[in-house]
CSV table of C-alpha atoms in Angstrom, one decimal:
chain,number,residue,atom,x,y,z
S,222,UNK,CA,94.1,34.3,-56.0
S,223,UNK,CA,92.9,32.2,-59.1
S,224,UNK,CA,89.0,31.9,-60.3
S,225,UNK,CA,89.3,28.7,-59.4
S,226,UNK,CA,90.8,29.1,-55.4
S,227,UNK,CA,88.2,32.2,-55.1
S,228,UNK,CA,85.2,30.0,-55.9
S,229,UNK,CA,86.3,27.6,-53.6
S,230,UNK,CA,87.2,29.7,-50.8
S,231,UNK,CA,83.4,31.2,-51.5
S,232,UNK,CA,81.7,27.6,-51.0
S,233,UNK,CA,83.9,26.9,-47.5
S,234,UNK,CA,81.8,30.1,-46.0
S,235,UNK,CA,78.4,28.8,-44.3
S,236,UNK,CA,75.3,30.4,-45.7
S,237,UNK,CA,74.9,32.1,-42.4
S,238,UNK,CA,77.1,33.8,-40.2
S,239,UNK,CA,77.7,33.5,-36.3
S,240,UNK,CA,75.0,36.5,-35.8
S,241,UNK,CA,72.3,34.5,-38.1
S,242,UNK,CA,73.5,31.4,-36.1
S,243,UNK,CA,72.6,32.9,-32.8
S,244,UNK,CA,69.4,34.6,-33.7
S,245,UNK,CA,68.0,31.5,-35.0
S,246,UNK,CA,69.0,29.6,-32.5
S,247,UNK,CA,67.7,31.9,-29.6
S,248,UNK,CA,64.5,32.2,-31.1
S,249,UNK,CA,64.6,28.4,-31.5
S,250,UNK,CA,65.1,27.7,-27.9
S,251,UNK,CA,62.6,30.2,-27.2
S,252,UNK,CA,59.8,28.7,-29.4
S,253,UNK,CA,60.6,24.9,-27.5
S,254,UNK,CA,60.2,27.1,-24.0
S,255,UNK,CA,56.4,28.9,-25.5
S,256,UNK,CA,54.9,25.8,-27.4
S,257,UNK,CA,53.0,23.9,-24.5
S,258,UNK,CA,50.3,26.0,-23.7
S,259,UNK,CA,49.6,26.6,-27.5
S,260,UNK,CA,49.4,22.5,-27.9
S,261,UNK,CA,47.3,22.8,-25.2
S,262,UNK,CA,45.2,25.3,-26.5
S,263,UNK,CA,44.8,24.1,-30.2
S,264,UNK,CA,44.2,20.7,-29.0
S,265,UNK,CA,42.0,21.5,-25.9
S,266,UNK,CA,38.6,20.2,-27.8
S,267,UNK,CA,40.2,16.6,-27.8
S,268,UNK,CA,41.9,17.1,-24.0
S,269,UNK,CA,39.0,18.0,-22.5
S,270,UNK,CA,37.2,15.0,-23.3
S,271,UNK,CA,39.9,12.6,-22.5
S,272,UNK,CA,41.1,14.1,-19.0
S,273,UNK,CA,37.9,15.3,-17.6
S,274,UNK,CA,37.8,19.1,-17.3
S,275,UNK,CA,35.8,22.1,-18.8
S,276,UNK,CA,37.2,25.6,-21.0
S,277,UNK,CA,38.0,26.8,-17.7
S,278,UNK,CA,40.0,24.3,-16.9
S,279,UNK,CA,42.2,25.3,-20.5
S,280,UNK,CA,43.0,29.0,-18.6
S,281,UNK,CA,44.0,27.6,-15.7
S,282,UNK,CA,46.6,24.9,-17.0
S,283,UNK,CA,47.7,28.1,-19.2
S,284,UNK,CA,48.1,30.6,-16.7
S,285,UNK,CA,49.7,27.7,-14.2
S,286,UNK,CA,52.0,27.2,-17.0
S,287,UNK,CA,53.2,31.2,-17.1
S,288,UNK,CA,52.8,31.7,-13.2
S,289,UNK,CA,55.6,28.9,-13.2
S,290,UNK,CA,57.8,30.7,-15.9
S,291,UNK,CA,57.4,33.9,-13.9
S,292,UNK,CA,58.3,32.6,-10.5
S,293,UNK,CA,61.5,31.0,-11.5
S,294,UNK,CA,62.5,33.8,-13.6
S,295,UNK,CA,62.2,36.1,-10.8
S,296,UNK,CA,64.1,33.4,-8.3
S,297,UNK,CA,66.8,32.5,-10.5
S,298,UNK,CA,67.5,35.6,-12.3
S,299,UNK,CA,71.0,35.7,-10.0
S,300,UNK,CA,71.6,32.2,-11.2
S,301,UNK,CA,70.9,32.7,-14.8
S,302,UNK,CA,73.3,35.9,-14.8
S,303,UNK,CA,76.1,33.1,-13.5
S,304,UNK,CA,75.5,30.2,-15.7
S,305,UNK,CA,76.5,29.8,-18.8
S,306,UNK,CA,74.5,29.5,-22.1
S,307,UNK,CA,75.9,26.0,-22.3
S,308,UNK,CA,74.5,25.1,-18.4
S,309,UNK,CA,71.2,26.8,-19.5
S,310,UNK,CA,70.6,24.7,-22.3
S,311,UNK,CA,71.0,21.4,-20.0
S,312,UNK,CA,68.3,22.7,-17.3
S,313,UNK,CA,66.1,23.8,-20.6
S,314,UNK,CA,66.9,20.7,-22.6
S,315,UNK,CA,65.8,18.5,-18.8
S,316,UNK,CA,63.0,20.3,-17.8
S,317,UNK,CA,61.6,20.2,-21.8
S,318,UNK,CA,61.9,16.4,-22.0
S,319,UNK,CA,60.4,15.5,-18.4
S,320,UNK,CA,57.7,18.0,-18.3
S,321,UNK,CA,56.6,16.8,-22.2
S,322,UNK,CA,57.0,13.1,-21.4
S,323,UNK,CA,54.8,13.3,-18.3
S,324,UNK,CA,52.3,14.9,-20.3
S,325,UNK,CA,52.3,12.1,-23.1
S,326,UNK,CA,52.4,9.0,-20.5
S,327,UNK,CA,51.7,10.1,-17.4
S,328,UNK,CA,49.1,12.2,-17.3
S,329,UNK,CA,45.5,10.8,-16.6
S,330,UNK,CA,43.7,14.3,-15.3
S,331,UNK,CA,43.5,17.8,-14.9
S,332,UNK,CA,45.5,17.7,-11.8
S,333,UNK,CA,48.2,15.6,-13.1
S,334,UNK,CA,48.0,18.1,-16.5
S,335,UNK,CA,48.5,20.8,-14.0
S,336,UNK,CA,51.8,19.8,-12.3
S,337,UNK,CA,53.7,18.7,-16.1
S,338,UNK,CA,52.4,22.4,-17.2
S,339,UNK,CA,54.0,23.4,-14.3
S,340,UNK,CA,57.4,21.9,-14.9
S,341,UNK,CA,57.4,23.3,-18.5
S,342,UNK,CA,56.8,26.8,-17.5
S,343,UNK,CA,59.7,26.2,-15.6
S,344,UNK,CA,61.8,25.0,-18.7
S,345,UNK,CA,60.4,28.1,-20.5
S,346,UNK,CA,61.7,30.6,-18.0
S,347,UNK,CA,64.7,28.8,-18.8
S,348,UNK,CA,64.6,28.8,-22.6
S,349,UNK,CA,63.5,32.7,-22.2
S,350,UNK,CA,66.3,33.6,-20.0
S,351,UNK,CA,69.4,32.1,-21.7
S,352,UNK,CA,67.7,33.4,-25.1
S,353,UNK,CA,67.4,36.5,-23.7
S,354,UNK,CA,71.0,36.9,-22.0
S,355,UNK,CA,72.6,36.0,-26.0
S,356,UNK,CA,70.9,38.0,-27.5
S,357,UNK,CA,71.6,41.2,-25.4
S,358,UNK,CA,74.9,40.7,-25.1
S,359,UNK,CA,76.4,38.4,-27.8
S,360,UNK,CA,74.9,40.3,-30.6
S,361,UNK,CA,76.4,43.3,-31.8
S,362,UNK,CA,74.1,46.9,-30.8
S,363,UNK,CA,73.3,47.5,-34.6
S,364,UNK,CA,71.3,44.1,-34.7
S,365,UNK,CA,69.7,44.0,-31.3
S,366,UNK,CA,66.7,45.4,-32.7
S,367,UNK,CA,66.3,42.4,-35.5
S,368,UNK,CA,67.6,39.8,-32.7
S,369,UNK,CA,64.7,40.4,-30.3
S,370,UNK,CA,62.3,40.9,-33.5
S,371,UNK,CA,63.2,37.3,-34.4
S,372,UNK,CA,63.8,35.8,-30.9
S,373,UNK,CA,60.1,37.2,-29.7
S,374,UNK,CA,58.8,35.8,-33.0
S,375,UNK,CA,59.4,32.3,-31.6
S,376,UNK,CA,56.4,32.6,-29.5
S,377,UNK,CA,53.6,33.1,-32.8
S,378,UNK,CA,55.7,30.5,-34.5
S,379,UNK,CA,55.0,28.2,-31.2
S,380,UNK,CA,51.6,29.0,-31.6
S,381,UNK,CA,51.7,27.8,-35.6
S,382,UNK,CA,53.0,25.0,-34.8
S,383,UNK,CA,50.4,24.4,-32.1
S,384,UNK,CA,47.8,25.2,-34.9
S,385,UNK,CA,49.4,22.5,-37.7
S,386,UNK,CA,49.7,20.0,-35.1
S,387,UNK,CA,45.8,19.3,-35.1
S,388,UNK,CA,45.4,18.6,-39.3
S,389,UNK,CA,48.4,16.7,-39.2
S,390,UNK,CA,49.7,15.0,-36.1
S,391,UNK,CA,47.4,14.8,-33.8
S,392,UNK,CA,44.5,13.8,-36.3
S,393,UNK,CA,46.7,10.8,-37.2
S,394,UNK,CA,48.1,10.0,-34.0
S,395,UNK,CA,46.4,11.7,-31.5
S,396,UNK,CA,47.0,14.5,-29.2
S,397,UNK,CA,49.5,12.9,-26.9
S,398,UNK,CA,51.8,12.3,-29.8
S,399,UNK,CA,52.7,16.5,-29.9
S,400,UNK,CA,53.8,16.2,-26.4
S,401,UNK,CA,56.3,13.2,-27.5
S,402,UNK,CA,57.7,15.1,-30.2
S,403,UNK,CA,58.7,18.3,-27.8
S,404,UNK,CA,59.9,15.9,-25.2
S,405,UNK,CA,62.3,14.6,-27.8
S,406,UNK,CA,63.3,17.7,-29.2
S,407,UNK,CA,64.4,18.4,-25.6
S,408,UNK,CA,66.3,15.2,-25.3
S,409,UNK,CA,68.1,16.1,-28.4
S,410,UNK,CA,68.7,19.9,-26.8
S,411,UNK,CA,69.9,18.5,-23.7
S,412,UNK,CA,72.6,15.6,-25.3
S,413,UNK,CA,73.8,18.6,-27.9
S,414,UNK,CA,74.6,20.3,-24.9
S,415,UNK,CA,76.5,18.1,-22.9
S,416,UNK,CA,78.6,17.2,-26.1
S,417,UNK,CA,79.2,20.4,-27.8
S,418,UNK,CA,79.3,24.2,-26.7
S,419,UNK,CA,78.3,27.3,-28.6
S,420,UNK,CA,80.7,29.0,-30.5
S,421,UNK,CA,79.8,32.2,-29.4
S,422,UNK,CA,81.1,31.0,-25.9
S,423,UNK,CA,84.5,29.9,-27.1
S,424,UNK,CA,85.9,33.6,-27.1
S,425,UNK,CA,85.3,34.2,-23.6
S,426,UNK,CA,83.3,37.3,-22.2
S,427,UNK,CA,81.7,39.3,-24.7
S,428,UNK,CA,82.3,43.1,-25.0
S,429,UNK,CA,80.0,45.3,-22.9
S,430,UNK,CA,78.0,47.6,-25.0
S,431,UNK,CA,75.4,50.7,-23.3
S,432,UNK,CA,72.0,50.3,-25.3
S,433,UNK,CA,71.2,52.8,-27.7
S,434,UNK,CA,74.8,54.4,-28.0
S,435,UNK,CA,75.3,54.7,-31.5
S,436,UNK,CA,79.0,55.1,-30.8
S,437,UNK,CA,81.7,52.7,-32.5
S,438,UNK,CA,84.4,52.3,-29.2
S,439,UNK,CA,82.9,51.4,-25.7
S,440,UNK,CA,84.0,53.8,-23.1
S,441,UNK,CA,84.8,52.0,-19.9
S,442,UNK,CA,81.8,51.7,-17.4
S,443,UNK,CA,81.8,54.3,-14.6
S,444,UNK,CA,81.5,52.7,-11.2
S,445,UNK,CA,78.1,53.4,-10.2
S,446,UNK,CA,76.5,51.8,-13.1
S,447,UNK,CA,73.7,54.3,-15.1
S,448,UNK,CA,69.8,52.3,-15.0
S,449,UNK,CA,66.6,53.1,-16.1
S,450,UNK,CA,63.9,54.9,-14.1
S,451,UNK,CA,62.0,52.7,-12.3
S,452,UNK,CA,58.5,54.7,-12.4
S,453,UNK,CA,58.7,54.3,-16.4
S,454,UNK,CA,60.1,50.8,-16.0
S,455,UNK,CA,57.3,49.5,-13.8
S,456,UNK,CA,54.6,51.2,-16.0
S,457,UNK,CA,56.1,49.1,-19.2
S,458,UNK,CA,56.0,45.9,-17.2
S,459,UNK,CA,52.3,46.9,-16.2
S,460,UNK,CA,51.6,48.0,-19.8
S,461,UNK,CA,52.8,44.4,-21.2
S,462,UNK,CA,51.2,42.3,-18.1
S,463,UNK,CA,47.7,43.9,-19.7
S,464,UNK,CA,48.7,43.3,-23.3
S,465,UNK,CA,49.9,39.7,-22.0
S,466,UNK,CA,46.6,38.7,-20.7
S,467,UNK,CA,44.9,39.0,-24.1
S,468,UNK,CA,47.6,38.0,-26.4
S,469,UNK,CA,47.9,34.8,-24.3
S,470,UNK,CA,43.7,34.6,-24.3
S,471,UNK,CA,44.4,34.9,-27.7
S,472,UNK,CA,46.5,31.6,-28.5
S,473,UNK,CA,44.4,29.9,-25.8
S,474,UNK,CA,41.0,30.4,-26.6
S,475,UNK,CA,40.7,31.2,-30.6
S,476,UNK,CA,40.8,27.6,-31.7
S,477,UNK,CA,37.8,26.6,-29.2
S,478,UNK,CA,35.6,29.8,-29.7
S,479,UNK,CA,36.4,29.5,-34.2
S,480,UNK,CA,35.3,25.5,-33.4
S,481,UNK,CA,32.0,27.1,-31.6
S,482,UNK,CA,31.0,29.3,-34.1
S,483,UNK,CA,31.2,26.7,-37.1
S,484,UNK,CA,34.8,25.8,-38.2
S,485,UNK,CA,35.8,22.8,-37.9
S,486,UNK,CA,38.9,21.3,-35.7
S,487,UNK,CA,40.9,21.3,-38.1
S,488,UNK,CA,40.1,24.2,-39.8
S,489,UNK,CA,40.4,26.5,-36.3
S,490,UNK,CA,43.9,24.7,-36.2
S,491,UNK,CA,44.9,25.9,-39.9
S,492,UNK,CA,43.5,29.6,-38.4
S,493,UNK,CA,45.8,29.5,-35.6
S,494,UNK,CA,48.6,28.6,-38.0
S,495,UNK,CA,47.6,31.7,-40.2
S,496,UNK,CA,47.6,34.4,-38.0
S,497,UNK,CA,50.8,33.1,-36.4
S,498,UNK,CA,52.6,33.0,-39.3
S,499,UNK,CA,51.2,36.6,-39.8
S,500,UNK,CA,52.9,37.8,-36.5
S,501,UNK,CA,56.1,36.2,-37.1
S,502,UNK,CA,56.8,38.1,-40.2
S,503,UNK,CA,55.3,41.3,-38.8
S,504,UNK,CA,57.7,40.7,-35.2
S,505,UNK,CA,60.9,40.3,-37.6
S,506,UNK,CA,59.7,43.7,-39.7
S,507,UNK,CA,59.6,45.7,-36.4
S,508,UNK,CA,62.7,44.6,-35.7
S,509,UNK,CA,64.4,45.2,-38.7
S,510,UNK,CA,62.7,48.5,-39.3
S,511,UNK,CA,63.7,49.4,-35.6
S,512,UNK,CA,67.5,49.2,-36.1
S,513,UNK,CA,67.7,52.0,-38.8
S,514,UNK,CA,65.4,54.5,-36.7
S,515,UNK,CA,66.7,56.2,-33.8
S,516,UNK,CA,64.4,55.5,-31.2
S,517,UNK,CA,60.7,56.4,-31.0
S,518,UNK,CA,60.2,52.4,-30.9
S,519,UNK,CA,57.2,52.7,-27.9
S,520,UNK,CA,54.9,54.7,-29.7
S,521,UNK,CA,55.1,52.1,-32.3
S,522,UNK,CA,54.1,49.5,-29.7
S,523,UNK,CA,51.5,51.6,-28.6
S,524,UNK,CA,50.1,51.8,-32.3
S,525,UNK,CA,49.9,47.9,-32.7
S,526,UNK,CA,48.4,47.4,-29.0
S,527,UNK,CA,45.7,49.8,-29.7
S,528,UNK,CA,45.1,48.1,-33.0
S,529,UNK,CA,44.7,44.2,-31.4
S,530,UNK,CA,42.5,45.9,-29.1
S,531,UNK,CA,40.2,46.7,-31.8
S,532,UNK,CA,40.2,43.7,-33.7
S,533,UNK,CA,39.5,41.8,-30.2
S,534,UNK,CA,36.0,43.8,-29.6
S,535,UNK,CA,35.3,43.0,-33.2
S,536,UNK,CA,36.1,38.7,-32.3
S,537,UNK,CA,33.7,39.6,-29.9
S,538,UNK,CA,31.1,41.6,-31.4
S,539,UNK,CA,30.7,39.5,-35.0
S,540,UNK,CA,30.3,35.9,-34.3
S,541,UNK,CA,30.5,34.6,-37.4
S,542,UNK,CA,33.4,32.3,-39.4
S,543,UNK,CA,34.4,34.9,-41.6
S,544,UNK,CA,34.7,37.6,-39.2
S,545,UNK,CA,36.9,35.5,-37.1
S,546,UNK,CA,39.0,34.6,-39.4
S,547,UNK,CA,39.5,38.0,-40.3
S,548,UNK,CA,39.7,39.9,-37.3
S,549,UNK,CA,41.8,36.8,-35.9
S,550,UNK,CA,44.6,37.1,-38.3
S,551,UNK,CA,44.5,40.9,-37.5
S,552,UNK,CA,44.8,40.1,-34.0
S,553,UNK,CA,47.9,38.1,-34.7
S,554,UNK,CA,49.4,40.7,-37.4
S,555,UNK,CA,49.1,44.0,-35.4
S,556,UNK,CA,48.2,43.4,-31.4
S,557,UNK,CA,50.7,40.5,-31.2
S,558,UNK,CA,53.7,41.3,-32.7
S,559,UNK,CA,55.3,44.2,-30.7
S,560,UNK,CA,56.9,42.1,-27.5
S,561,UNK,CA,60.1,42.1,-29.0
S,562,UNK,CA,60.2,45.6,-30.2
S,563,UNK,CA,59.0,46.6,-26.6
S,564,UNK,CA,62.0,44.4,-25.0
S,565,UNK,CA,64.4,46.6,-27.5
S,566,UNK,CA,62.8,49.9,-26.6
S,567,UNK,CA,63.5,48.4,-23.0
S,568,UNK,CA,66.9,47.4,-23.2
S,569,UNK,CA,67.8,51.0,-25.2
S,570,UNK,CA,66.8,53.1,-22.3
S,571,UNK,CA,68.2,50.7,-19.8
S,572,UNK,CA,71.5,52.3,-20.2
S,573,UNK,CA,74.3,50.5,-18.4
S,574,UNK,CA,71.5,48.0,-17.1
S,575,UNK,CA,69.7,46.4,-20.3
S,576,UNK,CA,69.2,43.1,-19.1
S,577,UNK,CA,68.0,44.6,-16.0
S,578,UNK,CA,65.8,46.3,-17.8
S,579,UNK,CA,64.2,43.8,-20.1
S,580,UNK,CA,63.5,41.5,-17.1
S,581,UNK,CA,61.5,43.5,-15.1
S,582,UNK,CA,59.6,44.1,-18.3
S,583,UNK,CA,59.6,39.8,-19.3
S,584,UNK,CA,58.4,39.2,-15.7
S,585,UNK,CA,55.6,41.4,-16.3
S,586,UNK,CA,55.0,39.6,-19.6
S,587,UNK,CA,54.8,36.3,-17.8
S,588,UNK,CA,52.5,37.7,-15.0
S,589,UNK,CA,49.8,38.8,-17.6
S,590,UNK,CA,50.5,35.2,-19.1
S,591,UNK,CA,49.7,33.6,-15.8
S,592,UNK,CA,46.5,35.8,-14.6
S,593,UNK,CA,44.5,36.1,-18.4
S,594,UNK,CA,43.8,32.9,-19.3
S,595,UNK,CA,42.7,31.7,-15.8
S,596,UNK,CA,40.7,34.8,-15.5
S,597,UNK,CA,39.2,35.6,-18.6
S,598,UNK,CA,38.6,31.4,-18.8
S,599,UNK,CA,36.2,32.0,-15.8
S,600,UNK,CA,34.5,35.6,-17.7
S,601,UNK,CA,33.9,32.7,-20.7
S,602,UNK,CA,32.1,30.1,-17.9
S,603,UNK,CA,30.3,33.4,-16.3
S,604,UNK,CA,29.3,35.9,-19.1
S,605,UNK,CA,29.6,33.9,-22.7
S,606,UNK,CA,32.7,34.3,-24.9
S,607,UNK,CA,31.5,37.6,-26.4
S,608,UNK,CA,32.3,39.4,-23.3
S,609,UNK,CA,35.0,37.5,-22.5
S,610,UNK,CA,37.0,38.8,-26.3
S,611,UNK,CA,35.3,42.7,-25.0
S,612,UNK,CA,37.4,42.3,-21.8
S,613,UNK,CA,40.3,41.5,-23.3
S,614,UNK,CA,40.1,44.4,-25.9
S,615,UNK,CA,39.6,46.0,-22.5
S,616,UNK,CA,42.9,45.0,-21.9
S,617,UNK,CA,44.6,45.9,-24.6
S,618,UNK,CA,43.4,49.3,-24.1
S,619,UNK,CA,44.6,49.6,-20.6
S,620,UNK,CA,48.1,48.3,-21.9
S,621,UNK,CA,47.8,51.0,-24.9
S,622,UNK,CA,47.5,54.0,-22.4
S,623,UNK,CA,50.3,52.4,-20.1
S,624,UNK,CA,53.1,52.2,-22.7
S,625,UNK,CA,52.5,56.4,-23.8
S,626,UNK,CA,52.4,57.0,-20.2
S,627,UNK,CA,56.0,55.0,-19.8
S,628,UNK,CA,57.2,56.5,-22.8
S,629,UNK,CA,56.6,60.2,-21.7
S,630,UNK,CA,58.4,59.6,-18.4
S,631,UNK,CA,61.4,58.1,-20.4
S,632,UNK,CA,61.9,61.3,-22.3
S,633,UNK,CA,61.3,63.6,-19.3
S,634,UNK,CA,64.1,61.3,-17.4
S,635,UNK,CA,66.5,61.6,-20.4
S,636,UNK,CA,65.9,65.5,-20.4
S,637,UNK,CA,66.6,65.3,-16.6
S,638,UNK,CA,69.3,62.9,-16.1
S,639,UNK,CA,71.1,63.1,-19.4
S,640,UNK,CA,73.3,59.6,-19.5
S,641,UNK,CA,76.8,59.9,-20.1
S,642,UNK,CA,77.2,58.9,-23.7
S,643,UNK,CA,75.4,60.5,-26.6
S,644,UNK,CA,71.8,59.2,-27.3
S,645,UNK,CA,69.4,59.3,-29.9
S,646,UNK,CA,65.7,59.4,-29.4
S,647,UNK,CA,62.9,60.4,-30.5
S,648,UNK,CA,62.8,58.9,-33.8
S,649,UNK,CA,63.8,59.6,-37.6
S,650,UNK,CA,65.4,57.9,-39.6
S,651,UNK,CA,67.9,60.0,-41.6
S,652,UNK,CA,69.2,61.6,-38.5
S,653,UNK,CA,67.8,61.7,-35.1
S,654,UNK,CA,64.9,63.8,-34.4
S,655,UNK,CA,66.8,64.1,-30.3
S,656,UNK,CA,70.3,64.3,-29.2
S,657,UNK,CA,71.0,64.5,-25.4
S,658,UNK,CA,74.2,63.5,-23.4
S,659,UNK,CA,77.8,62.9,-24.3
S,660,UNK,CA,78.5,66.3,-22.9
């Protein structure tokens, strides 16, 4: 082949392949399923006003918003596992663009606020779940690690966005006009869909892979499928439920208690935007750093829980701008950025049953969504916002303990019930620090 033929042939290639293609593009759907509660919160000092309800009113549009999102991702999960992603798209793309339009036109009160939020948690559970299902089984297992890291950082980049909404948008058109943007974005989502299908979908089935095996050929599945213990599974989907009701205080409260303690709107919205942007590059680190170790991926999660549970007391304890800004960022950086590395640690030890695996642990996610807010929005009406960021470090504690607790009775089930292909564990990172199965 001539110079010439070579270069061209070299320009014809897209800058990034089918895997980057679906990694952005789950992580894009999943950042239009997370952004309305994070509008919401950013914007809630003009909302309030303008519909008529207090800060508690904020948790309890947020947590309707996430008790929606869990309820129909427990009742649909059979559907989900039947449509395809083309089909999911449509119900996201639909649900997106009504729930966001009501919102922008409709809504005149905290009631009518209540039931759009509830038809957008909706279209999040199903932005989440077709994310969720390409990305567990459309990526190869060697990038599974990176695809969650970047899919899961869609929900601090939902959060940014919230944030530069307020300097930009909204101060120039108001708050309502953020809501008509993500109801067009899902108008756009669902005509793309009806026109056009993923590539990814064109080549039928994909190839079933057992998380965690490091091997290169896929034996065939025994009969009785392999899955994960359940005591260890329900203790990860109580360890993120905690973590979940003060990540999701978090990105609905820090605007409106940075605004209380002297910074202005706009500034609070620029903090929000920081310490996002913080945890979306930390999210995809984890990730990355998670596919060349073999295992030891919870005690990592662990680590960064324990850590946002420290820099939440401090939120609490040093009410002043800079220590807010600070410990906020922190917050974002190191207790918010291990869900998706938590999902991959999930899906590894799921063996034959990943995506079983990593929904038990989502709807957990989704439950903490739903009850924090709401709750620790009435501990702010009750007890000041001081306590309120202590209860929530509480939290985070709670959800610290959990995850080593889970992780211990993973290993002692591994030890026990060695699965049927070889699996690594344990950590390390030239070779694995544990071996067990493939006998």
């Amino acid at each position: 082949m001539s110079k010439a033929a070579g270069s061209l042939e070299r320009s014809r290639r897209p800058l990034i392949g089918p895997t980057g293609r679906l990694m952005l593009s789950a992580s894009a759907l999943t950042t239009l399923g997370a952004l309305p509660p994070f509008l919401v919160g950013s914007q809630a000092v003009l909302m309030m006003p303008d519909l008529g309800f207090g800060v508690a009113g904020v948790g309890v549009v947020v947590s309707v918003f996430f008790a929606a999102a869990a309820l129909c991702t427990i009742l649909g999960a059979g559907l989900l596992e039947r449509w395809s992603p083309r089909t999911g798209r449509l119900y996201a793309g639909a649900l997106v663009a009504s729930g966001s339009l009501a919102v922008a036109f409709l809504v005149r009160d905290l009631v009518g606020l209540i039931v759009s939020m509830a038809v957008l948690g909706a279209a999040n559970a199903a932005c989440q779940g077709t994310s969720n299902k390409a990305v567990a089984s459309l990526l190869p297992p060697g990038r599974r690690g990176l695809g969650f890291g970047i899919k899961q950082a869609a929900v601090p980049t939902a959060i940014m966005l919230g944030g530069l909404a307020v300097p930009t948008t909204t101060a120039f058109l108001g708050w309502r006009s953020t809501f008509v943007i993500t109801g067009t974005v899902g108008l756009i989502l669902f005509a793309l869909a009806i026109l056009r299908s993923h590539p990814a979908e064109e080549g039928g089935s994909p190839v079933r892979t057992v998380a965690g095996s490091q091997a290169r050929h896929t034996p065939e599945r025994p009969v009785a499928p392999d899955h994960a213990p359940w005591n260890p599974l329900i203790l990860c989907a109580l360890a993120i439920a905690f973590a979940s009701m003060s990540c999701n205080f978090l990105g609905a409260y820090l605007a409106s208690w940075a605004h209380q303690i002297g910074l202005t709107i706009e500034q609070a919205g620029w903090l929000m935007a920081g310490g996002s942007s913080t945890s979306v590059v930390m999210r995809v680190v984890a990730g990355f750093r998670a596919d060349r170790r073999y295992g030891g991926n919870l005690s990592v999660v662990a680590a960064m829980i324990l850590g946002g549970g420290v820099a939440m007391f401090f939120i609490g304890w040093l009410a002043v701008p800079w220590a807010v800004i600070v410990f906020g960022i922190l917050a974002f950086a190191i207790g918010w950025s291990w869900p998706g590395l938590m999902l991959f640690a999930v899906a590894r030890v799921g063996r034959d049953m990943p995506t079983q695996a990593s929904s038990i642990v989502q709807a957990g996610a989704f439950a903490g969504g739903a009850v924090g807010p709401a709750l620790l929005g009435f501990v702010i009406q009750g007890f000041g916002f001081a306590v309120a960021w202590w209860a929530a470090g509480v939290c985070f504690l709670i959800a610290a303990v959990l995850t080593v607790v889970a992780r211990w009775g993973f290993r002692r089930d591994l030890e026990r019930r060695p699965p049927a292909q070889e699996f690594f564990y344990g950590g390390g990172r030239d070779q694995p620090r544990r071996v067990v199965g493939g006998g």
